[in-house]
């Protein structure tokens, strides 16, 4: 207790000093540009010099950072594995995401979130992971001010050194979960002017507003989340098990996958004191509307999504997201997969698992989404066909280029309020949206959304005016 207070006092002093220094320096007129992410010791030093103390800095900033060679080791260090007498609570799994990893996530390549709820005996922590991206995402609370703090743990793999980079087999099987050759830990502060900025979604009202945890489908039946008690949750798990059988995922046994508890995350979010979800997805109204509308057309949602459903309740929240008033909304149907593509990728994975296909030959099992641009837009992946240039701008760019966000970084030079920006900036935007998708400077950033041909054309027309 005494030590905790002393540390806290020191930290407060440190932050006061930082503020004093900043006030004495000359006024900053220059916007901060994008910085390359630091690595290794240099990054740990930067991370640990901030006046932040929480369960992540406990692991990486007290003494030498421990080696982390696998996801299981990371879970162990962070206290996200059940121990005798320990209080870690569990996990939940989703087959559709509207986060940074949304393009990786489907029923056959889901996102797990380990949840350690805040209780008298332990501090809040949540960690998300999906195969396909070489990072895990963490939320904790800073003891200094009680505010949420977000971290990205990036890990490297031996295949990073290969000529063609990592294959789908290296990224989308159990291979990605171990054999790590190093980790770099980034605080949300390090990611501010990058496409990995956590705050655009977890602090959407801008600097100095409360941060929030996210779960858009906050209430039962928790569409898109694996859940034994709901029809949709079981339908997703059926797809999962058809491909994955009883293989372990992220250290969870095949049988325990079914123990996914979406209610654990929603209650942990509540007890951690997160502000409410903006533009929530109202699961218990949307699911019955989807089921009824599909049935009228001969469909059988949620198990069979070959006939897509529709929902008036959903349209209203989607419209708000489309206008840029909120982040992407989860899709109305439980499943986001195209039935034929899902079947092909499921067969491939089974062949791999049963030894008939080499790991290196595994296709990219993330590619299970439909080709239909309209459906893709509604899943948050592109912009809706038929939109005007102004509407494309809002749907594709306003998440990160709006007046609420940090005005001290170069990102703010572009703004969806075009009356605020000049010719030169518009030209810069035209150039950025035409970059190839694998260029790190392409807009919108690769992980968040892609423009359709039509959307790009409309936007270029608008920006050329
Ligand atoms: C594009 C929006 C978006 C961005 C950017 C984003 N998140 Fe999230 N995050 C979400 C959503 C939505 C969820 C809810 C689950 C889901 O949809 O996958 C979520 C869930 C989480 C969770 C689980 C706890 C919770 O809030 O439910 C963690 C931890 C998390 N994000 C960390 C991060 C970190 C760290 C970053 C930055 C590196 C980040 N997120 C960036 C949208 C985002
Ligand atoms: C997920 C967040 C995100 C989205 C969505 C996004 N951007 Fe960006 N944008 C950034 C970040 C971060 C930067 C700063 C880093 C950089 O320059 O690459 C940036 C920089 C820019 C710049 C350069 C600003 C300058 O003058 O330095 C332009 C122009 C731009 N974006 C245009 C767009 C357009 C047009 C869209 C929509 C089609 C878009 N962005 C969507 C995050 C985003």
Coordinates of C-alpha atoms and ligand atoms in Angstrom, one line a residue:
X1 CA 0.0 0.0 0.0
X2 CA 2.7 2.4 1.1
X3 CA 4.8 1.7 -2.0
X4 CA 1.8 2.2 -4.2
X5 CA 1.1 5.6 -2.8
X6 CA 4.8 6.6 -3.1
X7 CA 4.9 5.5 -6.7
X8 CA 1.7 7.4 -7.4
X9 CA 3.1 10.5 -5.8
X10 CA 6.2 10.2 -7.9
X11 CA 4.2 9.7 -11.0
X12 CA 2.1 12.7 -10.3
X13 CA 5.3 14.8 -9.8
X14 CA 6.7 13.4 -13.0
X15 CA 3.6 14.4 -15.0
X16 CA 3.6 17.8 -13.4
X17 CA 7.2 18.2 -14.6
X18 CA 6.3 17.2 -18.1
X19 CA 3.6 19.8 -18.2
X20 CA 5.9 22.5 -16.9
X21 CA 8.5 21.6 -19.6
X22 CA 5.9 21.8 -22.4
X23 CA 4.6 25.2 -21.2
X24 CA 8.1 26.6 -21.2
X25 CA 8.9 25.4 -24.7
X26 CA 8.1 27.7 -27.7
X27 CA 4.6 27.5 -29.1
X28 CA 4.2 24.5 -31.4
X29 CA 3.0 25.6 -34.7
X30 CA 4.3 22.6 -36.6
X31 CA 2.0 19.6 -36.7
X32 CA 3.6 16.4 -35.6
X33 CA 4.2 14.1 -38.6
X34 CA 3.8 10.3 -38.7
X35 CA 6.8 8.7 -36.9
X36 CA 8.1 5.4 -37.6
X37 CA 7.4 2.9 -34.8
X38 CA 10.4 2.3 -32.6
X39 CA 11.6 -1.1 -31.8
X40 CA 13.4 -3.1 -29.2
X41 CA 15.0 -1.4 -26.2
X42 CA 14.3 2.1 -27.6
X43 CA 10.6 1.3 -27.6
X44 CA 10.6 -0.2 -24.1
X45 CA 12.3 2.9 -22.8
X46 CA 9.7 5.2 -24.4
X47 CA 6.9 3.0 -23.1
X48 CA 8.2 2.9 -19.6
X49 CA 9.0 6.6 -19.3
X50 CA 5.4 7.6 -19.5
X51 CA 3.6 8.5 -16.2
X52 CA 1.4 5.4 -16.6
X53 CA 1.3 2.5 -14.2
X54 CA -1.0 -0.5 -15.0
X55 CA -0.8 -4.3 -15.3
X56 CA 1.0 -4.0 -18.7
X57 CA 3.8 -1.7 -17.4
X58 CA 4.0 -4.1 -14.4
X59 CA 5.1 -6.8 -16.8
X60 CA 7.3 -4.8 -19.2
X61 CA 8.6 -1.9 -17.2
X62 CA 9.8 -3.5 -13.9
X63 CA 13.3 -4.8 -14.5
X64 CA 14.3 -6.3 -17.8
X65 CA 11.2 -7.0 -20.0
X66 CA 10.7 -10.8 -20.0
X67 CA 11.1 -12.8 -23.3
X68 CA 7.7 -13.5 -24.8
X69 CA 7.9 -16.4 -27.3
X70 CA 4.3 -17.3 -27.7
X71 CA 0.7 -16.2 -27.1
X72 CA 0.5 -18.6 -24.2
X73 CA 3.6 -17.0 -22.6
X74 CA 2.1 -13.5 -23.1
X75 CA -1.2 -14.7 -21.5
X76 CA 0.8 -16.1 -18.6
X77 CA 2.8 -12.9 -18.0
X78 CA -0.4 -10.8 -18.1
X79 CA -2.3 -13.0 -15.8
X80 CA -4.8 -14.2 -18.4
X81 CA -4.5 -17.8 -17.6
X82 CA -6.5 -19.5 -14.9
X83 CA -4.5 -20.5 -11.9
X84 CA -5.3 -22.2 -8.7
X85 CA -6.9 -19.5 -6.5
X86 CA -6.3 -16.9 -9.2
X87 CA -9.3 -14.8 -10.4
X88 CA -8.9 -14.7 -14.1
X89 CA -12.4 -15.4 -15.5
X90 CA -12.3 -16.4 -19.2
X91 CA -12.9 -15.7 -22.8
X92 CA -15.4 -14.8 -25.4
X93 CA -15.2 -15.4 -29.2
X94 CA -16.7 -13.5 -32.1
X95 CA -17.2 -14.5 -35.7
X96 CA -17.5 -10.9 -36.9
X97 CA -15.6 -7.8 -35.8
X98 CA -15.8 -4.1 -36.5
X99 CA -12.3 -3.5 -35.1
X100 CA -8.9 -3.3 -36.6
X101 CA -8.9 -7.0 -37.4
X102 CA -12.4 -7.1 -39.1
X103 CA -10.9 -8.4 -42.4
X104 CA -9.4 -11.4 -40.7
X105 CA -12.4 -12.4 -38.7
X106 CA -15.2 -14.9 -39.6
X107 CA -16.6 -18.0 -38.0
X108 CA -13.6 -20.0 -39.2
X109 CA -11.0 -17.5 -38.1
X110 CA -12.6 -15.8 -35.1
X111 CA -11.4 -13.2 -32.7
X112 CA -11.0 -14.2 -29.1
X113 CA -11.1 -11.7 -26.3
X114 CA -9.7 -12.8 -22.9
X115 CA -11.5 -11.0 -20.2
X116 CA -10.3 -10.4 -16.7
X117 CA -13.1 -8.5 -15.0
X118 CA -12.5 -5.9 -12.3
X119 CA -13.2 -7.3 -8.9
X120 CA -11.9 -6.5 -5.4
X121 CA -9.0 -8.9 -6.0
X122 CA -7.9 -8.0 -9.5
X123 CA -7.6 -5.2 -12.0
X124 CA -9.5 -5.1 -15.3
X125 CA -7.9 -6.4 -18.5
X126 CA -9.1 -7.5 -21.9
X127 CA -6.9 -8.8 -24.7
X128 CA -8.0 -9.5 -28.2
X129 CA -6.4 -11.8 -30.7
X130 CA -7.2 -13.1 -34.2
X131 CA -5.0 -15.2 -36.4
X132 CA -3.8 -13.3 -39.4
X133 CA -2.3 -10.2 -37.9
X134 CA 0.9 -10.2 -35.9
X135 CA -0.4 -8.4 -32.9
X136 CA -2.6 -8.6 -29.9
X137 CA -4.7 -5.7 -28.5
X138 CA -5.0 -4.9 -24.8
X139 CA -7.1 -2.7 -22.7
X140 CA -6.3 -2.0 -19.0
X141 CA -6.8 0.9 -16.6
X142 CA -4.1 3.4 -15.7
X143 CA -3.8 3.4 -11.9
X144 CA -2.6 7.0 -11.9
X145 CA -5.9 8.5 -13.2
X146 CA -8.2 5.5 -13.5
X147 CA -8.7 6.0 -17.3
X148 CA -8.5 3.2 -19.8
X149 CA -5.2 2.7 -21.5
X150 CA -4.7 0.7 -24.7
X151 CA -1.7 -1.3 -25.9
X152 CA -0.7 -3.1 -29.1
X153 CA 1.7 -6.0 -28.7
X154 CA 3.4 -6.7 -32.0
X155 CA 5.2 -9.9 -32.4
X156 CA 7.7 -11.1 -35.0
X157 CA 7.8 -14.5 -36.6
X158 CA 10.7 -16.4 -38.3
X159 CA 8.8 -16.1 -41.6
X160 CA 9.2 -12.3 -41.4
X161 CA 12.7 -13.0 -42.8
X162 CA 11.5 -15.0 -45.7
X163 CA 11.7 -13.5 -49.2
X164 CA 7.9 -13.5 -49.8
X165 CA 7.1 -12.7 -46.2
X166 CA 4.7 -14.9 -44.2
X167 CA 2.4 -17.3 -46.0
X168 CA -1.3 -17.7 -45.1
X169 CA -0.3 -21.1 -43.6
X170 CA 2.2 -19.3 -41.2
X171 CA -0.4 -16.7 -40.2
X172 CA -3.7 -18.6 -40.1
X173 CA -2.8 -21.9 -38.3
X174 CA -1.5 -22.7 -34.8
X175 CA 1.9 -21.6 -36.3
X176 CA 1.3 -18.0 -35.6
X177 CA 0.8 -18.6 -31.9
X178 CA 4.3 -19.6 -31.0
X179 CA 7.9 -19.4 -32.2
X180 CA 7.8 -15.6 -31.7
X181 CA 11.2 -14.0 -32.3
X182 CA 10.5 -10.8 -30.4
X183 CA 7.8 -8.5 -29.2
X184 CA 7.3 -4.7 -29.2
X185 CA 4.8 -3.1 -27.0
X186 CA 3.2 0.1 -28.1
X187 CA 1.0 2.4 -26.0
X188 CA -1.9 4.2 -27.7
X189 CA 0.3 7.3 -27.5
X190 CA 2.8 5.7 -29.9
X191 CA 0.1 5.0 -32.4
X192 CA -1.7 8.3 -32.6
X193 CA -0.8 9.5 -36.1
X194 CA -0.8 6.0 -37.6
X195 CA -3.5 3.7 -39.1
X196 CA -3.4 1.7 -35.9
X197 CA -4.6 4.6 -33.8
X198 CA -6.8 3.0 -31.1
X199 CA -8.5 6.3 -30.1
X200 CA -10.5 6.9 -33.3
X201 CA -12.7 4.0 -32.1
X202 CA -12.1 3.9 -28.3
X203 CA -12.1 7.7 -27.8
X204 CA -14.3 8.8 -30.7
X205 CA -15.4 12.1 -29.2
X206 CA -11.9 13.3 -29.2
X207 CA -9.0 14.4 -27.0
X208 CA -9.9 14.9 -23.3
X209 CA -13.2 13.0 -23.6
X210 CA -13.8 9.7 -21.8
X211 CA -12.4 6.6 -23.5
X212 CA -14.6 3.6 -23.9
X213 CA -14.5 -0.1 -24.3
X214 CA -16.4 -1.5 -27.3
X215 CA -18.9 -4.2 -27.7
X216 CA -21.6 -3.0 -30.1
X217 CA -23.8 -6.0 -29.6
X218 CA -23.9 -5.5 -25.9
X219 CA -27.0 -7.5 -25.0
X220 CA -28.4 -11.0 -25.6
X221 CA -28.5 -12.7 -28.0
X222 CA -25.2 -11.1 -28.8
X223 CA -25.3 -11.6 -32.5
X224 CA -22.0 -12.6 -34.0
X225 CA -20.6 -14.0 -30.8
X226 CA -20.1 -17.7 -30.1
X227 CA -22.7 -18.6 -27.5
X228 CA -24.2 -22.0 -26.8
X229 CA -27.5 -20.5 -25.6
X230 CA -28.4 -18.7 -28.8
X231 CA -29.3 -20.1 -32.2
X232 CA -26.9 -17.7 -33.9
X233 CA -24.1 -18.4 -31.6
X234 CA -24.5 -22.1 -32.2
X235 CA -24.7 -21.6 -36.0
X236 CA -21.3 -19.9 -35.8
X237 CA -19.8 -22.6 -33.7
X238 CA -21.0 -25.2 -36.1
X239 CA -19.1 -23.5 -38.9
X240 CA -16.1 -23.1 -36.7
X241 CA -16.0 -26.8 -35.6
X242 CA -16.5 -28.0 -39.2
X243 CA -13.2 -26.4 -40.1
X244 CA -11.3 -26.5 -36.9
X245 CA -12.4 -29.7 -35.3
X246 CA -11.0 -29.9 -31.8
X247 CA -7.8 -28.0 -32.4
X248 CA -6.8 -25.6 -29.7
X249 CA -7.0 -21.9 -30.4
X250 CA -5.0 -19.3 -28.5
X251 CA -4.4 -21.8 -25.7
X252 CA -8.1 -22.7 -25.5
X253 CA -9.0 -26.4 -26.0
X254 CA -11.4 -27.4 -28.7
X255 CA -14.1 -28.2 -26.1
X256 CA -13.6 -24.9 -24.3
X257 CA -14.2 -22.9 -27.4
X258 CA -17.8 -23.5 -26.8
X259 CA -17.5 -21.9 -23.4
X260 CA -17.4 -18.5 -25.1
X261 CA -19.3 -16.1 -22.8
X262 CA -20.2 -12.9 -24.5
X263 CA -22.0 -11.8 -21.3
X264 CA -18.6 -11.9 -19.5
X265 CA -17.3 -9.1 -21.8
X266 CA -20.5 -7.0 -21.6
X267 CA -20.6 -7.2 -17.8
X268 CA -16.8 -6.6 -17.5
X269 CA -17.3 -3.5 -19.7
X270 CA -20.1 -2.3 -17.4
X271 CA -18.2 -2.9 -14.1
X272 CA -15.0 -1.3 -15.5
X273 CA -17.0 1.8 -15.8
X274 CA -17.0 2.3 -19.6
X275 CA -19.2 5.0 -21.0
X276 CA -22.2 3.6 -22.9
X277 CA -21.8 2.3 -26.5
X278 CA -22.6 5.0 -29.1
X279 CA -25.0 3.7 -31.7
X280 CA -25.4 0.2 -30.2
X281 CA -26.5 -2.8 -32.3
X282 CA -29.7 -3.8 -30.7
X283 CA -29.3 -7.6 -30.9
X284 CA -32.8 -8.6 -29.6
X285 CA -34.6 -6.4 -32.1
X286 CA -32.4 -7.0 -35.1
X287 CA -32.2 -10.8 -35.0
X288 CA -36.0 -11.4 -35.1
X289 CA -36.3 -8.9 -38.0
X290 CA -33.6 -10.7 -39.9
X291 CA -35.1 -14.1 -39.3
X292 CA -38.6 -13.0 -40.3
X293 CA -37.5 -11.2 -43.5
X294 CA -35.4 -14.1 -44.7
X295 CA -38.2 -16.6 -43.9
X296 CA -40.6 -14.6 -46.1
X297 CA -38.2 -15.2 -49.0
X298 CA -37.7 -18.9 -48.2
X299 CA -34.5 -18.4 -46.2
X300 CA -33.6 -20.0 -42.9
X301 CA -31.5 -17.4 -40.9
X302 CA -29.3 -17.6 -38.9
X303 CA -28.1 -21.1 -39.7
X304 CA -28.3 -20.6 -43.4
X305 CA -27.5 -17.2 -44.8
X306 CA -27.8 -17.9 -48.5
X307 CA -30.9 -15.6 -48.3
X308 CA -29.7 -12.4 -46.6
X309 CA -32.0 -10.9 -44.0
X310 CA -33.0 -7.3 -43.6
X311 CA -33.9 -5.2 -40.6
X312 CA -35.4 -1.7 -40.2
X313 CA -33.8 -1.3 -36.8
X314 CA -30.4 -2.0 -38.3
X315 CA -30.9 0.3 -41.2
X316 CA -31.3 3.2 -38.8
X317 CA -28.0 2.6 -37.0
X318 CA -26.3 1.8 -40.3
X319 CA -27.4 5.2 -41.7
X320 CA -25.7 6.9 -38.7
X321 CA -22.5 5.1 -39.3
X322 CA -22.6 5.8 -43.0
X323 CA -22.9 9.5 -42.4
X324 CA -19.8 9.2 -40.3
X325 CA -21.5 9.8 -36.9
X326 CA -20.3 6.4 -35.5
X327 CA -17.8 3.6 -36.3
X328 CA -18.9 0.8 -38.6
X329 CA -21.9 -1.2 -37.4
X330 CA -21.7 -5.0 -37.3
X331 CA -23.6 -6.6 -40.2
X332 CA -27.3 -7.4 -39.7
X333 CA -27.0 -11.1 -40.3
X334 CA -25.2 -13.4 -37.9
X335 CA -22.9 -14.8 -40.6
X336 CA -20.7 -12.7 -42.8
X337 CA -19.5 -15.6 -44.9
X338 CA -20.4 -16.5 -48.5
X339 CA -21.6 -20.1 -48.3
X340 CA -19.6 -21.4 -51.3
X341 CA -16.4 -19.7 -50.3
X342 CA -16.8 -20.9 -46.7
X343 CA -17.2 -24.5 -47.9
X344 CA -14.0 -24.3 -50.0
X345 CA -11.9 -22.8 -47.2
X346 CA -13.4 -25.3 -44.7
X347 CA -12.4 -28.2 -46.9
X348 CA -8.9 -26.7 -47.2
X349 CA -8.5 -26.4 -43.5
X350 CA -9.7 -29.9 -42.8
X351 CA -7.2 -31.2 -45.4
X352 CA -4.5 -29.3 -43.7
X353 CA -5.5 -30.5 -40.2
X354 CA -5.8 -34.1 -41.3
X355 CA -2.4 -34.0 -43.0
X356 CA -3.5 -34.1 -46.6
X357 CA -2.3 -30.5 -47.3
X358 CA 1.0 -29.0 -46.4
X359 CA 0.9 -25.9 -44.3
X360 CA 2.6 -23.9 -47.0
X361 CA -0.2 -24.8 -49.4
X362 CA -3.0 -23.5 -47.3
X363 CA -5.0 -20.8 -49.1
X364 CA -5.9 -17.6 -47.4
X365 CA -8.9 -18.8 -45.3
X366 CA -9.8 -15.2 -44.5
X367 CA -11.2 -14.8 -48.0
X368 CA -14.7 -16.0 -47.2
X369 CA -16.6 -12.7 -47.6
X370 CA -19.1 -12.2 -50.4
X371 CA -18.1 -10.4 -53.6
X372 CA -21.3 -8.2 -53.7
X373 CA -20.1 -4.6 -53.0
X374 CA -23.4 -3.7 -51.3
X375 CA -23.1 -6.5 -48.8
X376 CA -19.4 -5.7 -48.3
X377 CA -20.2 -2.1 -47.6
X378 CA -22.7 -3.2 -45.0
X379 CA -20.1 -5.4 -43.3
X380 CA -17.9 -2.3 -43.0
X381 CA -15.4 -3.2 -45.6
X382 CA -16.0 -0.8 -48.5
X383 CA -18.4 2.0 -49.4
X384 CA -22.0 1.5 -50.5
X385 CA -22.5 1.4 -54.3
X386 CA -24.4 4.4 -55.7
X387 CA -23.2 7.0 -53.2
X388 CA -22.3 10.6 -54.2
X389 CA -18.8 11.8 -53.7
X390 CA -19.8 13.6 -50.5
X391 CA -21.3 10.4 -49.1
X392 CA -18.2 8.3 -50.0
X393 CA -16.1 10.8 -48.2
X394 CA -18.2 10.5 -45.0
X395 CA -18.4 6.7 -45.0
X396 CA -14.7 6.2 -45.9
X397 CA -12.8 9.0 -44.2
X398 CA -14.7 10.6 -41.4
X399 CA -13.7 8.0 -38.8
X400 CA -10.2 9.5 -38.7
X401 CA -10.5 12.9 -40.3
X402 CA -13.0 14.9 -38.3
X403 CA -12.9 18.0 -36.3
X404 CA -13.2 16.3 -32.9
X405 CA -9.9 14.5 -33.2
X406 CA -6.4 15.6 -32.2
X407 CA -5.6 18.8 -34.2
X408 CA -1.8 18.7 -33.4
X409 CA -0.9 15.9 -35.8
X410 CA -0.6 16.0 -39.6
X411 CA -3.6 13.7 -40.0
X412 CA -5.8 16.7 -39.1
X413 CA -4.6 18.5 -42.3
X414 CA -7.2 16.5 -44.1
X415 CA -10.8 16.9 -42.9
X416 CA -14.1 15.6 -44.3
X417 CA -15.3 19.2 -43.9
X418 CA -13.8 20.1 -47.2
X419 CA -14.4 23.8 -46.6
X420 CA -11.6 23.7 -44.1
X421 CA -8.9 22.5 -46.6
X422 CA -7.3 23.9 -49.7
X423 CA -6.4 22.7 -53.1
X424 CA -3.0 21.3 -52.2
X425 CA -4.5 19.0 -49.5
X426 CA -7.2 17.8 -51.9
X427 CA -4.5 16.9 -54.4
X428 CA -2.7 15.0 -51.6
X429 CA -5.9 13.1 -50.9
X430 CA -6.4 12.2 -54.5
X431 CA -2.9 10.8 -54.6
X432 CA -3.3 8.9 -51.4
X433 CA -6.5 7.1 -52.4
X434 CA -4.9 5.9 -55.7
X435 CA -2.0 4.2 -54.0
X436 CA -1.9 0.4 -54.3
X437 CA -3.5 -1.4 -51.4
X438 CA -0.2 -2.8 -50.0
X439 CA 1.3 0.7 -49.8
X440 CA 1.4 1.7 -46.1
X441 CA 0.3 5.2 -47.0
X442 CA -2.9 4.2 -48.9
X443 CA -6.1 5.9 -47.7
X444 CA -8.3 4.7 -46.2
X445 CA -5.8 2.5 -44.4
X446 CA -5.7 -1.2 -45.5
X447 CA -6.9 -2.6 -42.2
X448 CA -9.9 -0.3 -41.9
X449 CA -11.7 0.0 -45.2
X450 CA -11.1 -0.2 -49.0
X451 CA -12.6 1.9 -51.7
X452 CA -14.5 0.3 -54.6
X453 CA -13.6 1.5 -58.1
X454 CA -16.8 3.4 -58.2
X455 CA -16.3 5.0 -54.8
X456 CA -12.8 6.1 -55.7
X457 CA -14.0 7.7 -58.9
X458 CA -16.7 9.6 -57.2
X459 CA -14.3 10.8 -54.5
X460 CA -11.7 11.9 -57.1
X461 CA -14.4 13.9 -58.9
X462 CA -15.4 15.6 -55.7
X463 CA -11.9 16.4 -54.6
X464 CA -11.0 17.7 -58.1
X465 CA -13.6 20.5 -57.8
Ligands
LIG1 C1 -12.0 0.6 -36.2 C2 -12.4 0.7 -34.8 C3 -11.4 0.2 -33.8 C4 -10.0 0.5 -33.7 C5 -9.2 1.4 -34.5 C6 -9.6 -0.2 -32.5 N1 -10.6 -0.9 -31.9 FE1 -10.5 -2.1 -30.3 N2 -12.4 -2.7 -30.6 C7 -13.3 -2.2 -31.6 C8 -14.5 -2.9 -31.5 C9 -15.7 -2.7 -32.4 C10 -14.4 -3.8 -30.5 C11 -15.5 -4.9 -30.1 C12 -15.2 -6.3 -30.6 C13 -15.1 -6.4 -32.0 O1 -15.9 -5.8 -32.8 O2 -14.1 -7.1 -32.5 C14 -13.1 -3.7 -29.9 C15 -12.6 -4.4 -28.8 C16 -11.4 -4.2 -28.3 C17 -10.9 -4.9 -27.1 C18 -11.7 -5.8 -26.2 C19 -12.3 -5.0 -25.1 C20 -13.4 -4.2 -25.6 O3 -13.3 -2.9 -25.6 O4 -14.4 -4.8 -25.9 C21 -9.6 -4.5 -26.9 C22 -8.7 -4.9 -25.8 C23 -9.3 -3.5 -27.9 N3 -10.4 -3.4 -28.8 C24 -8.1 -2.9 -28.0 C25 -7.7 -2.0 -29.1 C26 -6.4 -1.5 -29.3 C27 -5.2 -1.7 -28.4 C28 -6.5 -0.7 -30.4 C29 -5.4 0.1 -31.0 C30 -4.2 -0.6 -31.3 C31 -7.8 -0.8 -30.9 N4 -8.6 -1.6 -30.1 C32 -8.3 -0.1 -32.0 C33 -13.0 -1.2 -32.5 C34 -11.7 -0.7 -32.7
LIG2 C1 -8.4 4.6 -39.9 C2 -8.1 6.0 -39.9 C3 -8.1 6.6 -41.3 C4 -9.1 6.6 -42.3 C5 -10.4 5.9 -42.3 C6 -8.6 7.5 -43.3 N1 -7.4 8.1 -42.9 FE1 -6.3 9.5 -44.0 N2 -4.9 9.4 -42.5 C7 -4.9 8.6 -41.4 C8 -3.7 8.8 -40.7 C9 -3.3 8.2 -39.4 C10 -2.9 9.8 -41.4 C11 -1.5 10.3 -40.9 C12 -0.4 9.4 -41.3 C13 -0.1 9.4 -42.8 O1 0.1 10.5 -43.3 O2 -0.1 8.4 -43.4 C14 -3.7 10.1 -42.5 C15 -3.3 11.0 -43.5 C16 -4.0 11.4 -44.6 C17 -3.6 12.4 -45.5 C18 -2.4 13.2 -45.5 C19 -2.6 14.4 -44.5 C20 -1.4 15.3 -44.6 O3 -1.5 16.4 -45.1 O4 -0.3 15.0 -44.1 C21 -4.6 12.5 -46.5 C22 -4.7 13.4 -47.6 C23 -5.7 11.5 -46.1 N3 -5.3 10.9 -44.9 C24 -6.8 11.3 -46.8 C25 -7.8 10.4 -46.4 C26 -9.0 10.1 -47.2 C27 -9.3 10.8 -48.5 C28 -9.6 9.1 -46.6 C29 -10.9 8.5 -47.0 C30 -11.0 8.0 -48.4 C31 -8.9 8.8 -45.4 N4 -7.8 9.5 -45.4 C32 -9.3 7.8 -44.5 C33 -5.9 7.8 -41.0 C34 -7.1 7.5 -41.7

